[in-house]
PDB file of C-alpha atoms in Angstrom:
ATOM      1  CA  GLY A1157      -0.026   0.206  -0.035  1.00  0.00           C
ATOM      2  CA  ARG A1158       0.618   3.476  -0.101  1.00  0.00           C
ATOM      3  CA  PRO A1159       2.123   5.196   2.833  1.00  0.00           C
ATOM      4  CA  ALA A1160      -0.660   7.909   4.722  1.00  0.00           C
ATOM      5  CA  PRO A1161      -0.431  11.047   4.145  1.00  0.00           C
ATOM      6  CA  ARG A1162       1.750  13.129   6.895  1.00  0.00           C
ATOM      7  CA  PRO A1163      -0.124  15.897   8.559  1.00  0.00           C
ATOM      8  CA  SER A1164       1.301  19.305   7.443  1.00  0.00           C
ATOM      9  CA  THR A1165       2.928  21.421   9.901  1.00  0.00           C
ATOM     10  CA  ARG A1166       1.923  25.512  10.518  1.00  0.00           C
ATOM     11  CA  ALA A1167       5.275  25.926   9.008  1.00  0.00           C
ATOM     12  CA  GLN A1168       4.440  23.873   5.670  1.00  0.00           C
ATOM     13  CA  GLU A1169       1.086  26.143   5.337  1.00  0.00           C
ATOM     14  CA  GLN A1170       2.703  28.975   5.838  1.00  0.00           C
ATOM     15  CA  ALA A1171       5.627  28.307   3.361  1.00  0.00           C
ATOM     16  CA  ALA A1172       2.956  27.475   0.970  1.00  0.00           C
ATOM     17  CA  SER A1173       1.349  30.812   1.426  1.00  0.00           C
ATOM     18  CA  THR A1174       3.952  33.043   1.110  1.00  0.00           C
ATOM     19  CA  PRO A1175       4.240  35.475  -1.895  1.00  0.00           C
ATOM     20  CA  ARG A1176       7.143  34.772  -4.008  1.00  0.00           C
ATOM     21  CA  THR A1177       9.137  36.589  -6.581  1.00  0.00           C
ATOM     22  CA  PRO A1178       8.751  36.219 -10.289  1.00  0.00           C
ATOM     23  CA  SER A1179      12.402  33.698  -9.759  1.00  0.00           C
ATOM     24  CA  GLY A1180      10.315  31.687  -6.688  1.00  0.00           C
ATOM     25  CA  ILE A1181      12.317  33.140  -4.190  1.00  0.00           C
ATOM     26  CA  PRO A1182      10.114  34.010  -1.034  1.00  0.00           C
ATOM     27  CA  ALA A1183       9.168  37.954  -1.191  1.00  0.00           C
ATOM     28  CA  ALA A1184      10.369  37.936   2.116  1.00  0.00           C
ATOM     29  CA  ALA A1185      13.660  37.046   1.527  1.00  0.00           C
ATOM     30  CA  MET A1186      14.520  39.279  -1.053  1.00  0.00           C
ATOM     31  CA  ARG A1187      16.803  42.308  -0.198  1.00  0.00           C
ATOM     32  CA  GLU A1188      16.566  45.669  -2.107  1.00  0.00           C
ATOM     33  CA  ILE A1189      19.476  48.048  -2.257  1.00  0.00           C
ATOM     34  CA  ILE A1190      19.123  51.925  -2.758  1.00  0.00           C
ATOM     35  CA  SER A1191      22.353  53.424  -3.875  1.00  0.00           C
ATOM     36  CA  LEU A1192      22.337  57.277  -2.845  1.00  0.00           C
ATOM     37  CA  GLN A1193      24.897  58.998  -4.279  1.00  0.00           C
ATOM     38  CA  ALA A1194      25.872  62.227  -2.886  1.00  0.00           C
ATOM     39  CA  GLY A1195      28.230  65.073  -4.577  1.00  0.00           C
ATOM     40  CA  GLN A1196      30.442  64.739  -7.471  1.00  0.00           C
ATOM     41  CA  CYS A1197      32.803  62.082  -6.046  1.00  0.00           C
ATOM     42  CA  GLY A1198      30.123  60.264  -4.661  1.00  0.00           C
ATOM     43  CA  ASN A1199      28.419  60.366  -8.156  1.00  0.00           C
ATOM     44  CA  GLN A1200      31.390  59.031 -10.244  1.00  0.00           C
ATOM     45  CA  ILE A1201      32.086  56.409  -7.944  1.00  0.00           C
ATOM     46  CA  GLY A1202      28.288  55.497  -7.834  1.00  0.00           C
ATOM     47  CA  THR A1203      28.426  55.393 -11.832  1.00  0.00           C
ATOM     48  CA  ALA A1204      31.526  53.041 -11.988  1.00  0.00           C
ATOM     49  CA  PHE A1205      29.487  50.928  -9.471  1.00  0.00           C
ATOM     50  CA  TRP A1206      26.583  51.151 -11.726  1.00  0.00           C
ATOM     51  CA  GLU A1207      28.451  50.036 -14.900  1.00  0.00           C
ATOM     52  CA  SER A1208      30.118  46.901 -13.220  1.00  0.00           C
ATOM     53  CA  VAL A1209      26.576  45.884 -11.697  1.00  0.00           C
ATOM     54  CA  CYS A1210      25.216  45.945 -15.422  1.00  0.00           C
ATOM     55  CA  LEU A1211      28.076  43.960 -16.716  1.00  0.00           C
ATOM     56  CA  GLU A1212      27.708  41.543 -13.827  1.00  0.00           C
ATOM     57  CA  HIS A1213      24.044  41.062 -14.610  1.00  0.00           C
ATOM     58  CA  GLY A1214      24.257  41.516 -18.266  1.00  0.00           C
ATOM     59  CA  VAL A1215      21.984  44.720 -18.379  1.00  0.00           C
ATOM     60  CA  ASP A1216      23.116  47.020 -21.530  1.00  0.00           C
ATOM     61  CA  SER A1217      22.967  50.845 -21.199  1.00  0.00           C
ATOM     62  CA  GLU A1218      19.543  51.056 -22.836  1.00  0.00           C
ATOM     63  CA  GLY A1219      18.278  48.951 -19.652  1.00  0.00           C
ATOM     64  CA  GLN A1220      17.907  46.048 -21.657  1.00  0.00           C
ATOM     65  CA  GLN A1221      19.008  42.412 -20.253  1.00  0.00           C
ATOM     66  CA  ASP A1222      21.600  40.674 -22.948  1.00  0.00           C
ATOM     67  CA  ASP A1223      19.989  37.929 -24.591  1.00  0.00           C
ATOM     68  CA  ALA A1224      22.752  35.590 -23.466  1.00  0.00           C
ATOM     69  CA  ALA A1225      22.233  36.626 -19.941  1.00  0.00           C
ATOM     70  CA  ASP A1226      20.307  34.280 -17.141  1.00  0.00           C
ATOM     71  CA  ARG A1227      16.746  35.556 -17.299  1.00  0.00           C
ATOM     72  CA  SER A1228      15.899  34.096 -14.135  1.00  0.00           C
ATOM     73  CA  GLN A1229      18.545  35.914 -12.143  1.00  0.00           C
ATOM     74  CA  PRO A1230      17.144  36.178  -9.037  1.00  0.00           C
ATOM     75  CA  ARG A1231      19.369  38.952  -7.544  1.00  0.00           C
ATOM     76  CA  LEU A1232      18.873  41.368 -10.306  1.00  0.00           C
ATOM     77  CA  GLN A1233      15.770  42.555  -8.327  1.00  0.00           C
ATOM     78  CA  VAL A1234      18.105  43.421  -5.497  1.00  0.00           C
ATOM     79  CA  TYR A1235      19.812  46.493  -7.724  1.00  0.00           C
ATOM     80  CA  PHE A1236      16.917  47.081 -10.201  1.00  0.00           C
ATOM     81  CA  ASN A1237      13.749  47.912 -10.647  1.00  0.00           C
ATOM     82  CA  GLN A1238      11.821  46.424 -13.951  1.00  0.00           C
ATOM     83  CA  THR A1239       9.358  47.928 -15.484  1.00  0.00           C
ATOM     84  CA  ARG A1240       7.864  46.775 -19.105  1.00  0.00           C
ATOM     85  CA  GLN A1241      10.187  48.850 -21.327  1.00  0.00           C
ATOM     86  CA  ARG A1242      13.645  48.548 -19.129  1.00  0.00           C
ATOM     87  CA  ILE A1243      15.353  47.675 -16.133  1.00  0.00           C
ATOM     88  CA  VAL A1244      16.185  51.050 -13.961  1.00  0.00           C
ATOM     89  CA  PRO A1245      19.037  51.257 -11.233  1.00  0.00           C
ATOM     90  CA  ARG A1246      17.362  51.737  -7.561  1.00  0.00           C
ATOM     91  CA  ALA A1247      19.357  54.687  -7.419  1.00  0.00           C
ATOM     92  CA  ILE A1248      19.446  58.379  -6.506  1.00  0.00           C
ATOM     93  CA  LEU A1249      21.807  61.053  -7.659  1.00  0.00           C
ATOM     94  CA  ILE A1250      22.253  64.141  -5.553  1.00  0.00           C
ATOM     95  CA  ASP A1251      24.734  67.220  -6.145  1.00  0.00           C
ATOM     96  CA  LEU A1252      24.358  70.797  -5.544  1.00  0.00           C
ATOM     97  CA  GLU A1253      25.639  71.389  -9.162  1.00  0.00           C
ATOM     98  CA  THR A1254      23.909  70.425 -12.066  1.00  0.00           C
ATOM     99  CA  GLY A1255      27.307  69.621 -13.870  1.00  0.00           C
ATOM    100  CA  PRO A1256      28.297  66.595 -12.427  1.00  0.00           C
ATOM    101  CA  VAL A1257      24.958  64.699 -12.956  1.00  0.00           C
ATOM    102  CA  ASP A1258      24.133  66.258 -16.543  1.00  0.00           C
ATOM    103  CA  MET A1259      27.913  64.455 -17.561  1.00  0.00           C
ATOM    104  CA  ILE A1260      26.325  61.634 -16.104  1.00  0.00           C
ATOM    105  CA  ARG A1261      23.119  61.474 -17.966  1.00  0.00           C
ATOM    106  CA  ALA A1262      24.987  62.052 -21.273  1.00  0.00           C
ATOM    107  CA  SER A1263      27.452  59.389 -20.497  1.00  0.00           C
ATOM    108  CA  ARG A1264      27.134  55.684 -22.083  1.00  0.00           C
ATOM    109  CA  TYR A1265      25.115  54.710 -19.144  1.00  0.00           C
ATOM    110  CA  GLY A1266      23.287  57.995 -18.226  1.00  0.00           C
ATOM    111  CA  ARG A1267      19.917  56.744 -19.896  1.00  0.00           C
ATOM    112  CA  LEU A1268      19.767  54.126 -17.616  1.00  0.00           C
ATOM    113  CA  PHE A1269      18.891  56.437 -14.537  1.00  0.00           C
ATOM    114  CA  HIS A1270      15.521  57.466 -14.224  1.00  0.00           C
ATOM    115  CA  PRO A1271      15.602  61.436 -14.665  1.00  0.00           C
ATOM    116  CA  ASP A1272      13.142  61.992 -11.232  1.00  0.00           C
ATOM    117  CA  ASN A1273      16.106  60.155  -9.298  1.00  0.00           C
ATOM    118  CA  CYS A1274      18.341  63.341 -10.145  1.00  0.00           C
ATOM    119  CA  VAL A1275      18.399  65.905  -7.444  1.00  0.00           C
ATOM    120  CA  THR A1276      20.443  69.106  -8.265  1.00  0.00           C
ATOM    121  CA  GLY A1277      20.529  72.191  -6.862  1.00  0.00           C
ATOM    122  CA  THR A1278      20.437  75.548  -8.626  1.00  0.00           C
ATOM    123  CA  THR A1279      23.238  77.822  -7.448  1.00  0.00           C
ATOM    124  CA  GLY A1280      25.900  75.391  -6.635  1.00  0.00           C
ATOM    125  CA  ALA A1281      28.398  74.709  -4.208  1.00  0.00           C
ATOM    126  CA  GLY A1282      31.461  76.807  -5.273  1.00  0.00           C
ATOM    127  CA  ASN A1283      32.035  79.530  -1.826  1.00  0.00           C
ATOM    128  CA  ASN A1284      28.849  78.370   0.111  1.00  0.00           C
ATOM    129  CA  TRP A1285      31.291  78.885   3.494  1.00  0.00           C
ATOM    130  CA  ALA A1286      30.958  82.608   2.575  1.00  0.00           C
ATOM    131  CA  LYS A1287      26.958  82.145   2.293  1.00  0.00           C
ATOM    132  CA  GLY A1288      26.671  82.067   5.831  1.00  0.00           C
TER     133      GLY A1288
END
């Protein structure tokens, strides 16, 4: 005969009802990293970081995943938000001057960043010690 079915435990019931990501990982186990890049140096280092992460995960400068990349990469969602059209880094770029952020947006990976996530000042940081 067949073995009798084992009674389910509360933990098994909870595991079965736990929401999961598209890649099958329990949603509670997912981590999301938000990159906060401040100032010229922070933005330059942050941009180099995003270029590295894109290469690692097979994301091109337009926010599209390469055909050769493993589309089931569960950790892609740690760094990126996925929209219908493209993949966008979870990053906020901040600077008192518009120049450094404008340079990033004009660079190879500049279109990757969402424009609403670029925060710049209007007066700049030059001689701000004298402004009291």
